[in-house]
PDB file of C-alpha atoms and ligand atoms in Angstrom:
ATOM      1  CA  MET A 644     113.238 -21.858  25.623  1.00 74.00           C
ATOM      2  CA  ALA A 645     109.895 -20.017  25.221  1.00 91.00           C
ATOM      3  CA  VAL A 646     108.513 -18.003  28.078  1.00 97.00           C
ATOM      4  CA  GLN A 647     105.513 -19.995  29.388  1.00 98.00           C
ATOM      5  CA  LEU A 648     102.555 -19.386  31.627  1.00 98.00           C
ATOM      6  CA  GLY A 649     103.526 -19.568  35.262  1.00 98.00           C
ATOM      7  CA  ASP A 650     107.193 -18.686  34.546  1.00 98.00           C
ATOM      8  CA  ILE A 651     108.740 -15.733  36.328  1.00 98.00           C
ATOM      9  CA  ALA A 652     108.871 -13.053  33.615  1.00 98.00           C
ATOM     10  CA  PRO A 653     112.533 -12.543  32.690  1.00 98.00           C
ATOM     11  CA  ASP A 654     113.891  -9.430  34.325  1.00 98.00           C
ATOM     12  CA  PHE A 655     115.934  -6.888  32.322  1.00 98.00           C
ATOM     13  CA  VAL A 656     117.347  -3.416  32.263  1.00 98.00           C
ATOM     14  CA  GLN A 657     116.672  -1.517  28.993  1.00 98.00           C
ATOM     15  CA  GLU A 658     116.333   2.079  27.760  1.00 98.00           C
ATOM     16  CA  SER A 659     112.900   3.442  27.040  1.00 98.00           C
ATOM     17  CA  THR A 660     111.148   6.673  26.051  1.00 98.00           C
ATOM     18  CA  GLU A 661     110.683   7.235  29.817  1.00 98.00           C
ATOM     19  CA  GLY A 662     114.276   6.538  30.832  1.00 98.00           C
ATOM     20  CA  THR A 663     116.028   3.323  31.993  1.00 98.00           C
ATOM     21  CA  ILE A 664     113.586   0.591  32.896  1.00 98.00           C
ATOM     22  CA  LYS A 665     114.525  -2.074  35.463  1.00 98.00           C
ATOM     23  CA  PHE A 666     111.609  -4.326  34.628  1.00 98.00           C
ATOM     24  CA  HIS A 667     110.680  -5.989  37.923  1.00 98.00           C
ATOM     25  CA  ASP A 668     111.209  -2.799  39.890  1.00 98.00           C
ATOM     26  CA  TRP A 669     109.136  -0.875  37.301  1.00 98.00           C
ATOM     27  CA  ILE A 670     106.227  -3.382  37.740  1.00 98.00           C
ATOM     28  CA  GLY A 671     106.377  -3.025  41.541  1.00 98.00           C
ATOM     29  CA  ASP A 672     103.194  -4.376  43.035  1.00 98.00           C
ATOM     30  CA  LYS A 673     101.067  -3.831  39.964  1.00 98.00           C
ATOM     31  CA  TRP A 674     100.108  -5.999  36.975  1.00 98.00           C
ATOM     32  CA  ALA A 675     101.903  -5.349  33.665  1.00 99.00           C
ATOM     33  CA  VAL A 676     101.398  -5.781  29.929  1.00 99.00           C
ATOM     34  CA  LEU A 677     104.536  -5.985  27.819  1.00 98.00           C
ATOM     35  CA  PHE A 678     103.837  -5.961  24.060  1.00 98.00           C
ATOM     36  CA  SER A 679     106.153  -5.931  21.044  1.00 97.00           C
ATOM     37  CA  HIS A 680     106.051  -4.067  17.708  1.00 95.00           C
ATOM     38  CA  PRO A 681     107.922  -5.296  14.592  1.00 96.00           C
ATOM     39  CA  LYS A 682     109.406  -1.855  13.773  1.00 96.00           C
ATOM     40  CA  ASP A 683     109.067   1.921  14.121  1.00 97.00           C
ATOM     41  CA  PHE A 684     107.255   3.976  11.489  1.00 97.00           C
ATOM     42  CA  THR A 685     105.021   1.054  10.428  1.00 97.00           C
ATOM     43  CA  PRO A 686     101.299   1.558   9.889  1.00 97.00           C
ATOM     44  CA  VAL A 687      99.657  -1.158  11.979  1.00 97.00           C
ATOM     45  CA  CYS A 688     101.926  -0.461  14.981  1.00 98.00           C
ATOM     46  CA  THR A 689     101.132   3.220  14.730  1.00 98.00           C
ATOM     47  CA  THR A 690      97.397   2.443  15.110  1.00 98.00           C
ATOM     48  CA  GLU A 691      98.009   0.041  17.992  1.00 98.00           C
ATOM     49  CA  LEU A 692     100.072   2.524  19.997  1.00 98.00           C
ATOM     50  CA  GLY A 693      97.427   5.194  19.561  1.00 98.00           C
ATOM     51  CA  ALA A 694      94.714   2.761  20.725  1.00 98.00           C
ATOM     52  CA  VAL A 695      96.649   1.737  23.801  1.00 98.00           C
ATOM     53  CA  ALA A 696      97.247   5.374  24.684  1.00 98.00           C
ATOM     54  CA  LYS A 697      93.505   5.994  24.548  1.00 98.00           C
ATOM     55  CA  LEU A 698      92.796   2.903  26.649  1.00 98.00           C
ATOM     56  CA  LYS A 699      95.376   3.896  29.318  1.00 98.00           C
ATOM     57  CA  PRO A 700      92.648   4.924  31.844  1.00 98.00           C
ATOM     58  CA  GLU A 701      91.138   1.413  31.507  1.00 98.00           C
ATOM     59  CA  PHE A 702      94.555  -0.200  32.284  1.00 98.00           C
ATOM     60  CA  ASP A 703      95.037   2.251  35.214  1.00 98.00           C
ATOM     61  CA  LYS A 704      91.609   1.347  36.627  1.00 98.00           C
ATOM     62  CA  ARG A 705      92.753  -2.309  36.721  1.00 98.00           C
ATOM     63  CA  ASN A 706      96.042  -1.467  38.373  1.00 98.00           C
ATOM     64  CA  VAL A 707      97.960  -2.464  35.185  1.00 98.00           C
ATOM     65  CA  LYS A 708     101.022  -0.749  33.750  1.00 98.00           C
ATOM     66  CA  VAL A 709     101.640  -1.035  30.014  1.00 98.00           C
ATOM     67  CA  ILE A 710     104.965  -0.992  28.220  1.00 98.00           C
ATOM     68  CA  GLY A 711     105.631  -1.407  24.487  1.00 98.00           C
ATOM     69  CA  LEU A 712     108.810  -2.512  22.695  1.00 98.00           C
ATOM     70  CA  SER A 713     110.205  -1.967  19.251  1.00 97.00           C
ATOM     71  CA  VAL A 714     113.585  -3.055  17.869  1.00 96.00           C
ATOM     72  CA  ASP A 715     114.694   0.514  17.104  1.00 97.00           C
ATOM     73  CA  PRO A 716     116.517   3.047  19.241  1.00 98.00           C
ATOM     74  CA  VAL A 717     114.690   5.429  21.620  1.00 98.00           C
ATOM     75  CA  THR A 718     115.745   8.353  19.424  1.00 98.00           C
ATOM     76  CA  ASP A 719     113.598   6.913  16.603  1.00 98.00           C
ATOM     77  CA  HIS A 720     110.736   6.184  19.038  1.00 98.00           C
ATOM     78  CA  ARG A 721     110.630   9.885  20.025  1.00 97.00           C
ATOM     79  CA  LYS A 722     110.267  10.927  16.327  1.00 98.00           C
ATOM     80  CA  TRP A 723     107.629   8.227  15.785  1.00 97.00           C
ATOM     81  CA  ALA A 724     105.681   9.415  18.853  1.00 97.00           C
ATOM     82  CA  GLN A 725     104.987  12.670  17.018  1.00 97.00           C
ATOM     83  CA  ASP A 726     103.482  10.681  14.092  1.00 98.00           C
ATOM     84  CA  ILE A 727     101.330   8.718  16.503  1.00 97.00           C
ATOM     85  CA  GLN A 728     100.036  11.927  18.009  1.00 97.00           C
ATOM     86  CA  ASP A 729      99.424  13.461  14.587  1.00 98.00           C
ATOM     87  CA  THR A 730      97.599  10.507  13.076  1.00 98.00           C
ATOM     88  CA  GLN A 731      95.883   8.757  16.027  1.00 98.00           C
ATOM     89  CA  GLY A 732      94.802  11.765  18.109  1.00 96.00           C
ATOM     90  CA  ALA A 733      96.539  10.427  21.204  1.00 97.00           C
ATOM     91  CA  ALA A 734     100.069  11.041  22.564  1.00 97.00           C
ATOM     92  CA  LEU A 735     102.198   8.156  23.777  1.00 98.00           C
ATOM     93  CA  ASN A 736     101.505   8.039  27.555  1.00 98.00           C
ATOM     94  CA  PHE A 737     103.467   4.872  28.554  1.00 98.00           C
ATOM     95  CA  PRO A 738     107.095   3.801  27.950  1.00 98.00           C
ATOM     96  CA  LEU A 739     108.301   2.270  24.693  1.00 98.00           C
ATOM     97  CA  LEU A 740     111.465   0.188  25.045  1.00 98.00           C
ATOM     98  CA  GLY A 741     114.290   0.817  22.615  1.00 98.00           C
ATOM     99  CA  ASP A 742     115.374  -2.723  21.926  1.00 98.00           C
ATOM    100  CA  ALA A 743     117.815  -2.101  19.062  1.00 97.00           C
ATOM    101  CA  ASP A 744     120.184  -4.749  20.539  1.00 97.00           C
ATOM    102  CA  ARG A 745     117.286  -7.284  20.716  1.00 96.00           C
ATOM    103  CA  LYS A 746     118.088  -7.936  24.369  1.00 97.00           C
ATOM    104  CA  VAL A 747     114.515  -8.097  25.541  1.00 98.00           C
ATOM    105  CA  SER A 748     113.165  -9.482  22.278  1.00 97.00           C
ATOM    106  CA  ASN A 749     115.511 -12.478  22.583  1.00 96.00           C
ATOM    107  CA  LEU A 750     114.851 -12.958  26.282  1.00 98.00           C
ATOM    108  CA  TYR A 751     111.115 -13.238  25.601  1.00 98.00           C
ATOM    109  CA  GLY A 752     111.319 -15.100  22.281  1.00 97.00           C
ATOM    110  CA  MET A 753     109.658 -12.242  20.357  1.00 97.00           C
ATOM    111  CA  ILE A 754     111.623 -12.941  17.189  1.00 96.00           C
ATOM    112  CA  HIS A 755     110.267 -15.916  15.275  1.00 96.00           C
ATOM    113  CA  PRO A 756     112.960 -16.567  12.612  1.00 95.00           C
ATOM    114  CA  ASN A 757     110.648 -18.392  10.252  1.00 95.00           C
ATOM    115  CA  ALA A 758     108.343 -15.352  10.197  1.00 95.00           C
ATOM    116  CA  ASN A 759     111.164 -12.751  10.078  1.00 93.00           C
ATOM    117  CA  ASP A 760     114.855 -12.993  11.045  1.00 91.00           C
ATOM    118  CA  THR A 761     115.168  -9.581  12.638  1.00 92.00           C
ATOM    119  CA  LEU A 762     111.761  -8.085  13.411  1.00 93.00           C
ATOM    120  CA  THR A 763     109.599  -9.115  16.322  1.00 94.00           C
ATOM    121  CA  VAL A 764     106.176 -10.603  15.953  1.00 96.00           C
ATOM    122  CA  ARG A 765     103.307  -9.010  17.897  1.00 97.00           C
ATOM    123  CA  SER A 766     103.787 -10.624  21.296  1.00 97.00           C
ATOM    124  CA  VAL A 767     101.705  -9.816  24.357  1.00 98.00           C
ATOM    125  CA  PHE A 768     102.693 -10.865  27.888  1.00 98.00           C
ATOM    126  CA  VAL A 769     100.424 -10.174  30.904  1.00 98.00           C
ATOM    127  CA  ILE A 770     102.401 -10.378  34.121  1.00 98.00           C
ATOM    128  CA  GLY A 771     100.994 -10.479  37.648  1.00 98.00           C
ATOM    129  CA  PRO A 772     102.268  -8.627  40.750  1.00 98.00           C
ATOM    130  CA  ASP A 773     104.046 -11.902  41.680  1.00 98.00           C
ATOM    131  CA  LYS A 774     106.014 -11.355  38.403  1.00 98.00           C
ATOM    132  CA  LYS A 775     104.660 -14.575  36.953  1.00 98.00           C
ATOM    133  CA  VAL A 776     103.455 -14.758  33.356  1.00 98.00           C
ATOM    134  CA  LYS A 777      99.652 -15.040  33.269  1.00 98.00           C
ATOM    135  CA  LEU A 778      98.957 -14.729  29.538  1.00 98.00           C
ATOM    136  CA  THR A 779     100.884 -14.937  26.284  1.00 98.00           C
ATOM    137  CA  ILE A 780      99.431 -14.129  22.872  1.00 97.00           C
ATOM    138  CA  THR A 781     101.239 -13.999  19.490  1.00 97.00           C
ATOM    139  CA  TYR A 782      99.876 -12.236  16.471  1.00 96.00           C
ATOM    140  CA  PRO A 783     101.588 -11.924  13.039  1.00 96.00           C
ATOM    141  CA  ALA A 784     102.980  -8.497  12.009  1.00 95.00           C
ATOM    142  CA  SER A 785     100.189  -7.939   9.543  1.00 95.00           C
ATOM    143  CA  THR A 786      97.337  -8.206  12.113  1.00 97.00           C
ATOM    144  CA  GLY A 787      96.689  -5.429  14.656  1.00 97.00           C
ATOM    145  CA  ARG A 788      95.791  -6.716  18.094  1.00 98.00           C
ATOM    146  CA  ASN A 789      92.421  -6.302  19.860  1.00 98.00           C
ATOM    147  CA  PHE A 790      93.310  -4.514  23.114  1.00 98.00           C
ATOM    148  CA  ASP A 791      89.723  -4.718  24.288  1.00 98.00           C
ATOM    149  CA  GLU A 792      90.237  -8.481  24.336  1.00 98.00           C
ATOM    150  CA  ILE A 793      93.416  -8.011  26.410  1.00 98.00           C
ATOM    151  CA  LEU A 794      91.405  -5.942  28.956  1.00 98.00           C
ATOM    152  CA  ARG A 795      88.743  -8.688  28.992  1.00 98.00           C
ATOM    153  CA  VAL A 796      91.399 -11.317  29.789  1.00 98.00           C
ATOM    154  CA  ILE A 797      92.882  -9.112  32.520  1.00 98.00           C
ATOM    155  CA  ASP A 798      89.376  -8.837  34.101  1.00 98.00           C
ATOM    156  CA  SER A 799      89.153 -12.630  34.008  1.00 98.00           C
ATOM    157  CA  LEU A 800      92.665 -13.158  35.443  1.00 98.00           C
ATOM    158  CA  GLN A 801      91.976 -10.675  38.267  1.00 98.00           C
ATOM    159  CA  LEU A 802      88.678 -12.404  39.101  1.00 98.00           C
ATOM    160  CA  THR A 803      90.507 -15.713  39.377  1.00 97.00           C
ATOM    161  CA  ALA A 804      93.250 -14.231  41.498  1.00 97.00           C
ATOM    162  CA  ASN A 805      90.912 -12.334  43.831  1.00 96.00           C
ATOM    163  CA  HIS A 806      87.687 -14.365  43.877  1.00 96.00           C
ATOM    164  CA  LYS A 807      88.468 -17.955  42.900  1.00 95.00           C
ATOM    165  CA  VAL A 808      86.213 -17.914  39.854  1.00 98.00           C
ATOM    166  CA  ALA A 809      86.964 -18.805  36.232  1.00 98.00           C
ATOM    167  CA  THR A 810      85.112 -17.274  33.282  1.00 98.00           C
ATOM    168  CA  PRO A 811      83.212 -19.231  30.631  1.00 98.00           C
ATOM    169  CA  VAL A 812      83.322 -18.977  26.833  1.00 98.00           C
ATOM    170  CA  ASN A 813      82.906 -15.460  25.422  1.00 98.00           C
ATOM    171  CA  TRP A 814      82.460 -14.083  28.935  1.00 98.00           C
ATOM    172  CA  LYS A 815      82.134 -10.329  29.314  1.00 96.00           C
ATOM    173  CA  ASP A 816      82.383  -8.174  32.419  1.00 96.00           C
ATOM    174  CA  GLY A 817      79.126  -8.397  34.409  1.00 96.00           C
ATOM    175  CA  GLN A 818      78.219 -11.902  33.296  1.00 98.00           C
ATOM    176  CA  ASP A 819      78.014 -15.082  35.389  1.00 98.00           C
ATOM    177  CA  CYS A 820      81.264 -16.828  36.342  1.00 98.00           C
ATOM    178  CA  ILE A 821      82.269 -20.377  37.183  1.00 98.00           C
ATOM    179  CA  ILE A 822      83.445 -21.515  40.609  1.00 98.00           C
ATOM    180  CA  VAL A 823      86.917 -23.064  40.228  1.00 96.00           C
ATOM    181  CA  PRO A 824      86.632 -26.880  40.445  1.00 94.00           C
ATOM    182  CA  SER A 825      89.328 -27.060  43.183  1.00 94.00           C
ATOM    183  CA  LEU A 826      87.019 -25.271  45.669  1.00 95.00           C
ATOM    184  CA  SER A 827      84.738 -27.547  47.712  1.00 96.00           C
ATOM    185  CA  ASP A 828      81.019 -26.714  48.134  1.00 96.00           C
ATOM    186  CA  GLU A 829      81.737 -26.128  51.779  1.00 96.00           C
ATOM    187  CA  ASP A 830      84.394 -23.461  51.068  1.00 95.00           C
ATOM    188  CA  ALA A 831      82.289 -22.032  48.257  1.00 96.00           C
ATOM    189  CA  LYS A 832      79.488 -21.311  50.741  1.00 95.00           C
ATOM    190  CA  LYS A 833      81.802 -18.932  52.575  1.00 94.00           C
ATOM    191  CA  LEU A 834      82.998 -17.156  49.393  1.00 95.00           C
ATOM    192  CA  PHE A 835      79.780 -16.921  47.419  1.00 96.00           C
ATOM    193  CA  PRO A 836      76.979 -15.663  49.688  1.00 92.00           C
ATOM    194  CA  LYS A 837      74.807 -15.015  46.618  1.00 91.00           C
ATOM    195  CA  GLY A 838      74.899 -18.815  46.002  1.00 96.00           C
ATOM    196  CA  TRP A 839      75.346 -20.700  42.759  1.00 98.00           C
ATOM    197  CA  LYS A 840      73.587 -23.054  40.326  1.00 98.00           C
ATOM    198  CA  THR A 841      74.996 -26.579  40.031  1.00 98.00           C
ATOM    199  CA  LEU A 842      74.494 -27.671  36.410  1.00 98.00           C
ATOM    200  CA  LYS A 843      76.940 -30.585  36.961  1.00 97.00           C
ATOM    201  CA  PRO A 844      79.049 -31.178  40.124  1.00 94.00           C
ATOM    202  CA  TYR A 845      82.016 -29.677  38.249  1.00 95.00           C
ATOM    203  CA  LEU A 846      79.997 -26.834  36.614  1.00 98.00           C
ATOM    204  CA  ARG A 847      78.832 -24.363  39.284  1.00 98.00           C
ATOM    205  CA  VAL A 848      77.685 -20.975  37.994  1.00 98.00           C
ATOM    206  CA  THR A 849      77.614 -17.885  40.211  1.00 98.00           C
ATOM    207  CA  PRO A 850      76.992 -14.140  39.673  1.00 97.00           C
ATOM    208  CA  GLN A 851      80.186 -12.151  39.117  1.00 97.00           C
ATOM    209  CA  PRO A 852      81.493 -11.781  42.710  1.00 95.00           C
ATOM    210  CA  ASN A 853      82.784  -8.192  42.469  1.00 94.00           C
ATOM    211  CA  ARG A 854      79.502  -6.786  41.137  1.00 90.00           C
TER     212      ARG A 854
HETATM  213  C1  LIG B1244     102.900  -2.662  10.506  1.00 65.95           C
HETATM  214  O1  LIG B1244     103.025  -2.320  11.667  1.00 65.95           O
HETATM  215  O2  LIG B1244     102.118  -2.070   9.777  1.00 65.95           O
HETATM  216  C2  LIG B1244     103.610  -3.816   9.915  1.00 65.95           C
HETATM  217  C3  LIG B1244     104.913  -4.127  10.387  1.00 65.95           C
HETATM  218  C4  LIG B1244     105.607  -5.197   9.805  1.00 65.95           C
HETATM  219  C5  LIG B1244     105.008  -5.899   8.759  1.00 65.95           C
HETATM  220  C6  LIG B1244     103.741  -5.600   8.312  1.00 65.95           C
HETATM  221  C7  LIG B1244     103.070  -4.522   8.905  1.00 65.95           C
END
């Protein structure tokens, strides 16, 4: 059964480059991004891990912990980390799970047998402090992910969680948001002192509340 939005993210204990990870305890009261890599010493993955290492301050700013996974042992990850540093100009600064037994990959449905029997696809799971899954994305092995897009979605998810707004098509940080339809005009008056434009009764546009 696939892991779906709103599910409690499956908990696990697995080894990583930063020691044993008990997943829910490791998340604590933060948000988390869990993302898989098909294999160690592969070119696209090498670029992705370097990019995430460089973006780490952006994840920290949003109270988000990041953790990667690859279906090779931690001993291989440690050797690969040197290559990442050499070629990407950034050292691995977050844990990488050694999932040689496919425990976590199978738990999260990261192996898609019709794509490849043994390697994971590029899965991304964003998990909230309540341990519920907020976002899933799946890319094929041959396409590197856009982690700026993942940060953009996290901004949107956190606005919904904290301010009861949704974000429209192609929204970027700083742009107008949409008041969630479940909120009455009466309650919206208390939450949005800057007001809103009603384009249709269900389409109420307001400045980004945390700006
Ligand atoms: C890569 O990370 O470069 C890669 C991994 C598996 C298949 C294709 C590319």
